[in-house]
XYZ file of C-alpha atoms in Angstrom:
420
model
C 21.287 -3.409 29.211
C 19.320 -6.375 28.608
C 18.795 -7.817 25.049
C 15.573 -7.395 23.649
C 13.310 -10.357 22.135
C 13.238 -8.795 18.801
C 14.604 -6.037 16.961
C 13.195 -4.280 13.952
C 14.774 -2.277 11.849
C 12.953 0.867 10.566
C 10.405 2.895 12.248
C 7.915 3.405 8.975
C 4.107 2.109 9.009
C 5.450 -1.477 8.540
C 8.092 -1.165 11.564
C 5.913 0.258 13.872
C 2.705 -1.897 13.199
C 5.234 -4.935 13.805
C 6.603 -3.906 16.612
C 3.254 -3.049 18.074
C 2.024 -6.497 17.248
C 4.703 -8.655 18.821
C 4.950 -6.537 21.980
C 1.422 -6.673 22.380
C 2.034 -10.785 22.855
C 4.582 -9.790 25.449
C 7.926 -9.655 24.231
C 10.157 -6.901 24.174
C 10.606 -5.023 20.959
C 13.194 -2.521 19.710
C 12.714 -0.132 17.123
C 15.900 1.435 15.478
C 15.300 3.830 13.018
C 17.735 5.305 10.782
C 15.842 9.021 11.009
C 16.167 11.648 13.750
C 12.938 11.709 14.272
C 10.194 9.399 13.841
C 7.967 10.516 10.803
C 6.146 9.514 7.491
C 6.372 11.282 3.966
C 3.306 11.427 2.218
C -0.026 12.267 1.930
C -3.473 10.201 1.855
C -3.110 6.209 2.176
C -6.169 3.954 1.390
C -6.907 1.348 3.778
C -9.115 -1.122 2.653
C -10.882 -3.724 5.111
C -8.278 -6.509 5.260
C -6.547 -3.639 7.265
C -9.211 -1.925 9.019
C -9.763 -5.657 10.285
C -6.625 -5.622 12.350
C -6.883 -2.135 13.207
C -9.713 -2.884 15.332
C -8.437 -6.547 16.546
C -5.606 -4.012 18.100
C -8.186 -1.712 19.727
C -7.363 1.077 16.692
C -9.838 1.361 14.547
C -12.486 4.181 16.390
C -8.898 6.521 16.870
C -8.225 5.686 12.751
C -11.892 6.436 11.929
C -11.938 9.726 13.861
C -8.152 10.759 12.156
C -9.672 9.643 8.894
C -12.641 9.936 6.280
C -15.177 7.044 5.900
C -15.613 7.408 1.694
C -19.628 6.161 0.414
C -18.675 4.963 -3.080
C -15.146 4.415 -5.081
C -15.342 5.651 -8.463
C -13.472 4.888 -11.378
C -13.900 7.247 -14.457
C -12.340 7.694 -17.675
C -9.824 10.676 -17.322
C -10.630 11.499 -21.313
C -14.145 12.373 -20.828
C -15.054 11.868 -17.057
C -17.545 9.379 -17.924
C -18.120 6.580 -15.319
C -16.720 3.671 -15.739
C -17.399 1.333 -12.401
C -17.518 2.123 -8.839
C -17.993 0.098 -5.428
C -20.465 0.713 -2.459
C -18.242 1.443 0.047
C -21.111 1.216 2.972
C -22.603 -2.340 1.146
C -18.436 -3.350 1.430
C -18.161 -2.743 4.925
C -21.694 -5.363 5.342
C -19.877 -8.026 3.553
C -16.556 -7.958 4.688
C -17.509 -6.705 8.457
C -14.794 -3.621 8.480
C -15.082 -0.095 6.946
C -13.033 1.183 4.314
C -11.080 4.308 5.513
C -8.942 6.960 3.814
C -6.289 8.479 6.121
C -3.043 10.703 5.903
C -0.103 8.693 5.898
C 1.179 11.010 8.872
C -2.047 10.495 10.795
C -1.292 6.510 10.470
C 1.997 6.387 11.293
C 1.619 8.962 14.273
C -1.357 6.988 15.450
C 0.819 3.478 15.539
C 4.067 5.159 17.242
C 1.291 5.954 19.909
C 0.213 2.554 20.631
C 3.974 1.434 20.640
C 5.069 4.144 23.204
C 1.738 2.886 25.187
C 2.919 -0.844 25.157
C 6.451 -0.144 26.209
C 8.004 -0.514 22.602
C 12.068 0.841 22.926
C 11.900 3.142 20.303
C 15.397 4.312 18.953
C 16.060 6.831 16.203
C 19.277 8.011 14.374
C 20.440 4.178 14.176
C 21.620 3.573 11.011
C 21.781 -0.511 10.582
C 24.707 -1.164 7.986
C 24.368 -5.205 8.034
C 22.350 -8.110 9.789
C 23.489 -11.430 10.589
C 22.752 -14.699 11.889
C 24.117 -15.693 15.479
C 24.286 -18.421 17.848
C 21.469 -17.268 19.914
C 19.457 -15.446 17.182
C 20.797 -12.619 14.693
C 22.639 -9.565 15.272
C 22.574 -6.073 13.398
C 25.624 -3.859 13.060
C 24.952 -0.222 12.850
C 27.102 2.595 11.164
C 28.815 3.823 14.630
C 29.806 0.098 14.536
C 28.141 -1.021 17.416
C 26.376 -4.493 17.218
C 22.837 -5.799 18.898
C 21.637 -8.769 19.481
C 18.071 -10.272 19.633
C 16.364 -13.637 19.443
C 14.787 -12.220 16.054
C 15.741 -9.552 13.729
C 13.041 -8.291 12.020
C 14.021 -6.060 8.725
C 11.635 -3.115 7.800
C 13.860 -0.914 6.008
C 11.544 -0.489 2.587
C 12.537 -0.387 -0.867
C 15.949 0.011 -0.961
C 16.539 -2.185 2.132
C 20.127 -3.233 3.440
C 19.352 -6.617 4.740
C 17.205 -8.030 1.755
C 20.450 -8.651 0.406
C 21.011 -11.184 2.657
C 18.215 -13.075 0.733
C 18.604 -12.691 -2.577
C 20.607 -9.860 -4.539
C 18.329 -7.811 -6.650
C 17.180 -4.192 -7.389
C 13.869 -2.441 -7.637
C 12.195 -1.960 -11.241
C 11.562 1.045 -12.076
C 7.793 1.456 -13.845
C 8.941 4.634 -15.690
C 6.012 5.999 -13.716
C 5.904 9.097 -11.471
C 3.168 10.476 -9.113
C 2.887 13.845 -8.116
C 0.751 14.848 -5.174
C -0.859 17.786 -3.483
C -3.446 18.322 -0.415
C -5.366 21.045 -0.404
C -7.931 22.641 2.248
C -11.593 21.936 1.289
C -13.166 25.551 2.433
C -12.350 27.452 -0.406
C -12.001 27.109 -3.794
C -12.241 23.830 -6.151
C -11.589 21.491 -3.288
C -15.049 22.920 -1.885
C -16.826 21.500 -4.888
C -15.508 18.126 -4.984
C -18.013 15.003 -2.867
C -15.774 14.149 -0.319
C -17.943 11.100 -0.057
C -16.511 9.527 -2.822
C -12.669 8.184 -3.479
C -12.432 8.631 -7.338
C -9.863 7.158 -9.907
C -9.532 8.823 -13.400
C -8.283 6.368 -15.817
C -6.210 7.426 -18.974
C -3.997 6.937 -21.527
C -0.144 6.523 -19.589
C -1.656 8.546 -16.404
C -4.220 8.203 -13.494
C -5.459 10.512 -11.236
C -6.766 10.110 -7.807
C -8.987 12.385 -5.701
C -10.172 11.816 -2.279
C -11.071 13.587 1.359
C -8.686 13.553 4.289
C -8.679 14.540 8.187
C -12.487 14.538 8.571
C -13.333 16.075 5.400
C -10.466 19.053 6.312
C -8.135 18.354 3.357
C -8.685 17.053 -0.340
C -5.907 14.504 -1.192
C -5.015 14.645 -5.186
C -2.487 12.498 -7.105
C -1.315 12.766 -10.767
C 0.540 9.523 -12.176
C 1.684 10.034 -15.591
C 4.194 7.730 -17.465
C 7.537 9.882 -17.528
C 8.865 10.147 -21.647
C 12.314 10.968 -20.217
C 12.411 8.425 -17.858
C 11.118 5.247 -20.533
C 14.199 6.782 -22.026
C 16.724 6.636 -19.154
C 17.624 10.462 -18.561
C 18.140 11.846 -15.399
C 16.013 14.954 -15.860
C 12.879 12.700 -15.433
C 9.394 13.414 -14.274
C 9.458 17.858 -14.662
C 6.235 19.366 -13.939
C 6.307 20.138 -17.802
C 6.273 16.219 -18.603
C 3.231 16.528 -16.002
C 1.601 19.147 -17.785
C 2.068 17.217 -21.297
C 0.762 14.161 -20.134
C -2.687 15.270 -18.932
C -2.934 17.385 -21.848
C -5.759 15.653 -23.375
C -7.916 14.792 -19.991
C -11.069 16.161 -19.206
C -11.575 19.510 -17.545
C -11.878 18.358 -14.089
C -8.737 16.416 -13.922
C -6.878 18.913 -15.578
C -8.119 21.255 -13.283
C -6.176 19.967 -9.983
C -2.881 19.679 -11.902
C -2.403 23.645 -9.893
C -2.590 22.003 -6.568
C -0.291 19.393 -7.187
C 3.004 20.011 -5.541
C 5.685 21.079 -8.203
C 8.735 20.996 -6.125
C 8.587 16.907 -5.735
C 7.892 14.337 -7.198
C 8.259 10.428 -6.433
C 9.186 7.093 -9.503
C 7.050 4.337 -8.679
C 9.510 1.479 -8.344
C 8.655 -2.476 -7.035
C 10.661 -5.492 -6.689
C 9.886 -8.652 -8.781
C 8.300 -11.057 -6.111
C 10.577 -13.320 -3.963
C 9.498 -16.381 -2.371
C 11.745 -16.649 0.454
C 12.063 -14.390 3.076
C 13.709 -15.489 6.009
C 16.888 -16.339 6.544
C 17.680 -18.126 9.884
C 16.150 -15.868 12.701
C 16.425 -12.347 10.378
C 12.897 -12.214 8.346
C 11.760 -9.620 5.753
C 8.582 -7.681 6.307
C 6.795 -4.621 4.296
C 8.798 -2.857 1.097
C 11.771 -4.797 2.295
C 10.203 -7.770 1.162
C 7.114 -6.868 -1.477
C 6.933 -3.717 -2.333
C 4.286 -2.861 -4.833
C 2.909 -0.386 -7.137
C 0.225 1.637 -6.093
C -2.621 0.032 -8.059
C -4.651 -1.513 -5.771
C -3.781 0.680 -2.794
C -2.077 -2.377 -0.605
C 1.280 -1.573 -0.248
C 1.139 -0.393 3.781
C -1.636 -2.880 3.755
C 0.569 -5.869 3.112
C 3.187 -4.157 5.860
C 0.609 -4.200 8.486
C -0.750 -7.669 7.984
C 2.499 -8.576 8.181
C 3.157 -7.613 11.640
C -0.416 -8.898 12.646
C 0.604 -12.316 10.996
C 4.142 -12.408 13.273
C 1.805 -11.503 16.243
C -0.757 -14.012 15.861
C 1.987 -16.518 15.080
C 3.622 -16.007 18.326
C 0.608 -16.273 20.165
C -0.147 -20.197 18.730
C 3.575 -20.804 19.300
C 3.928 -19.407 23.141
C 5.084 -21.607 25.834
C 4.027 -21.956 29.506
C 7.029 -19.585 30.725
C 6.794 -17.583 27.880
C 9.191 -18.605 25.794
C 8.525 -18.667 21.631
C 9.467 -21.276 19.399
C 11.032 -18.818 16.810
C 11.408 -21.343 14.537
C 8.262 -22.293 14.155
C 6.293 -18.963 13.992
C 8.962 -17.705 11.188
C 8.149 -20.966 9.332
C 4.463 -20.126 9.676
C 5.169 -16.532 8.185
C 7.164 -17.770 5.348
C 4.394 -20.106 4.596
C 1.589 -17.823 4.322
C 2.892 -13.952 3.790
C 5.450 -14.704 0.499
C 2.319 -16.251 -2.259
C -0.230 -13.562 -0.817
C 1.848 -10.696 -1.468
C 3.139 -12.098 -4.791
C -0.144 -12.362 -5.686
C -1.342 -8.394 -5.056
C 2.470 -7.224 -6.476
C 1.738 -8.944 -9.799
C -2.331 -7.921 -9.977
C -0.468 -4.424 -9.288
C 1.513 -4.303 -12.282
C -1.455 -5.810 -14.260
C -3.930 -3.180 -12.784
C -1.752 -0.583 -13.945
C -1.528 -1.864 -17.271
C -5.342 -2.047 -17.262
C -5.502 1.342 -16.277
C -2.948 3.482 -18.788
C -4.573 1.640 -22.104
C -5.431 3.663 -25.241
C -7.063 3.722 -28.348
C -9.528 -0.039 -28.805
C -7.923 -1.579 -25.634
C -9.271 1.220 -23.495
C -12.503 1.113 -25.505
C -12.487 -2.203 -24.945
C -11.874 -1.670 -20.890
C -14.443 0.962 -20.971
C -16.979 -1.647 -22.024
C -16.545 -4.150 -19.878
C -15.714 -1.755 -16.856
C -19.512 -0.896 -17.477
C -21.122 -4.052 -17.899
C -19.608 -4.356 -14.527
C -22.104 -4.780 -11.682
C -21.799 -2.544 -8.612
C -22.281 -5.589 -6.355
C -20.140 -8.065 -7.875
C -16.807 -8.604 -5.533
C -15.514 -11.389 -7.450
C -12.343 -9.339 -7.901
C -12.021 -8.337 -4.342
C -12.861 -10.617 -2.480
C -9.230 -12.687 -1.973
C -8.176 -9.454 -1.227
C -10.527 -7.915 1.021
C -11.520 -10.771 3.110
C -9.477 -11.990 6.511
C -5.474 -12.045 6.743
C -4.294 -15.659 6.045
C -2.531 -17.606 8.788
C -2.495 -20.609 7.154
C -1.755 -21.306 3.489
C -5.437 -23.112 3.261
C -7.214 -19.985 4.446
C -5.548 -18.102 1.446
C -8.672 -17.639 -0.860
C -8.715 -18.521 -5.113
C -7.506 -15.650 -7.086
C -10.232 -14.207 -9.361
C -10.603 -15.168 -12.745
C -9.396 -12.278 -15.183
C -12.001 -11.322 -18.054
C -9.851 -10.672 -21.346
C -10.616 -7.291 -23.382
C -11.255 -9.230 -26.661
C -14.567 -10.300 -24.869
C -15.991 -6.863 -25.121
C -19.225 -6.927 -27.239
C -18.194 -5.201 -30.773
C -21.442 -3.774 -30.733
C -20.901 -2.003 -27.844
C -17.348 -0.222 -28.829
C -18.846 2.768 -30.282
C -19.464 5.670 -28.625
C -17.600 4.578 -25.389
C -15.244 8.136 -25.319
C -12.514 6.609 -28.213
């Protein structure tokens, strides 16, 4: 059995888009996943057009669009009285930044990408449990729990949050927000789901909670999530996140929102965790990629986002750095990576945190927000568009962050009667 170019460990979004954008280029990939099947957990993802972008640059886009929902208009209200607050023209977004933006179930995605890998010849493994990666002579080398080793020129690590091989790079744990989501999918011919505009994704902003609301699998399904800030887990019990904490925390939220709490899913629920951002993440010929290196909270919907330009960022490096008989110069397209991917994704894991902060205020800061939210124009993409635009390959294509706007500059005049 031959040795393949590059092995990556973990079969998830991140994995698979990887995999599917180095063999693409050529080289022979390896997937080992630790599950006996190849699968995603989950419900809707958001992908905005910095992803849609590469979708199509691998031929993927039309087969995500017809999986998918193409949303008008995202919407953010306030959660206490349902007022609007902001919202973006999703079909004036797709002009500017030449790609649509496309809700899709996590399933759908992942099922879609295992696809393209089977199609380009990907060796897809499951029930391979890697225990430890290493640097060799030749390249790097993971161990897995049966205690056989394999060896590849590059060993790329997409084993998400709680990731063995990050380790390798620096010795930390994920932070836990205190925050927990709760999620639910319902069918959209009967009942409430048939009343809500599955043109629109919508955000309801409150005090320690969010939630979400938008169409999935043509229009089939309506995709709900309820974020709340868990009392017992701020205070470091176990028994954190109950549906009763749930039900307590979106007890003072308008009707609507308090109206899908039923079709959440009671029986689970998920923390929101991320890392603090690392700088470095590669390590010889063994580099990070995905929740194994950045992951994020929710926020600003970029988490699988970040995965996938990952991948496309390893493929496109390749490409620049392929010889005449096909050889890569490894070293050179995993210096590339670590110069571009690290200060991008730092970048969207701390406006994450900050996003979320901005969305849970009370009392005069979330009048405050409210304000300004509205004074907001609906064509203004100053805050989206270092996010939004092309992938990076170069740390000179990375665009200027935006300038935030501080709540104190809220007009004083305009604080009353803004739902406080």
């Amino acid at each position: 059995m031959t040795d393949p170019d590059v092995i990556v460990v973990g079969g998830g979004i991140g994995g698979l888009g990887a995999a599917y954008a180095l063999s693409r280029r050529g080289l022979a990939v390896r997937v080992l996943e630790r599950a006996a099947a190849f699968g995603e957990v989950g419900a809707g993802i958001q992908l905005a057009p910095n992803c849609t972008r590469i979708l199509d640059d691998y031929g993927l886009l039309d087969e995500a669009k017809s999986l998918g929902v193409l949303p008008e208009a995202m919407i953010m209200r306030d959660a206490v009285d349902g007022t609007e607050l902001t919202r973006l023209d999703l079909r004036d977004l797709e002009r500017r930044y030449g790609f649509p933006y496309l809700v899709i179930h996590r399933s759908d995605l992942h099922a879609m990408l295992l696809r393209a890998c089977e199609r380009a010849g990907v060796d897809l493994r499951t029930s391979q449990q890697v225990t430890a990666c290493a640097n060799t002579a030749g390249g790097a080398s993971v161990t897995l729990a049966d205690g056989r080793v394999e060896e590849a020129r590059v060993v790329i690590v997409a084993d998400g949050l709680h990731s063995v091989a990050r380790k390798l790079i620096v010795d930390d744990e994920p932070v836990s927000s205190a925050y927990v989501a709760y999620r639910g999918t319902t069918p959209t011919a009967s009942g409430r789901a048939a009343e809500v505009d599955l043109s629109e994704v919508v955000v309801y902003v409150g005090p320690r909670c969010h939630f979400v609301h938008y169409g999935l699998r043509g229009g089939e399904l309506l995709n709900q999530v309820a974020v709340f800030e868990s009392p017992k887990a701020r205070a470091g019990e176990e028994d954190w996140g109950t549906p009763d904490e749930l039900d307590a925390a979106f007890a003072g939220t308008c009707d609507f929102v308090r109206g899908g709490l039923p079709d959440m899913w009671r029986d689970r629920w998920w923390r929101m965790y991320d890392r603090d951002p690392v700088m470095t993440w590669v390590d010889g010929s063994i580099a990070l990629l995905g929740d194994a290196a950045h992951p994020p909270l929710q926020y600003i919907a970029q988490g699988a986002i970040m995965a996938i330009e990952d991948g496309w960022v390893l493929g496109e490096q390749v490409a620049r750095h392929l010889a005449g008989d096909g050889s890569v110069d490894w070293p050179a397209v995993l210096a590339a990576y670590q110069a571009v991917r690290p200060e991008h994704c730092r970048r969207v894991v701390s406006t994450s945190r900050a996003w979320g902060e901005l969305w849970h205020l009370d009392g005069l800061a979330r009048r405050q927000r409210n304000v300004l939210l509205r004074e907001r124009d609906t064509y203004d993409y100053a805050f989206v568009d270092w996010l939004y635009g092309p992938t990076a390959l170069d740390p000179s294509e990375e665009p200027p962050m935006f300038t935030p706007i501080p709540l104190s500059s809220a007009r004083p005049d305009a604080l009353t009667g803004t739902g406080g």
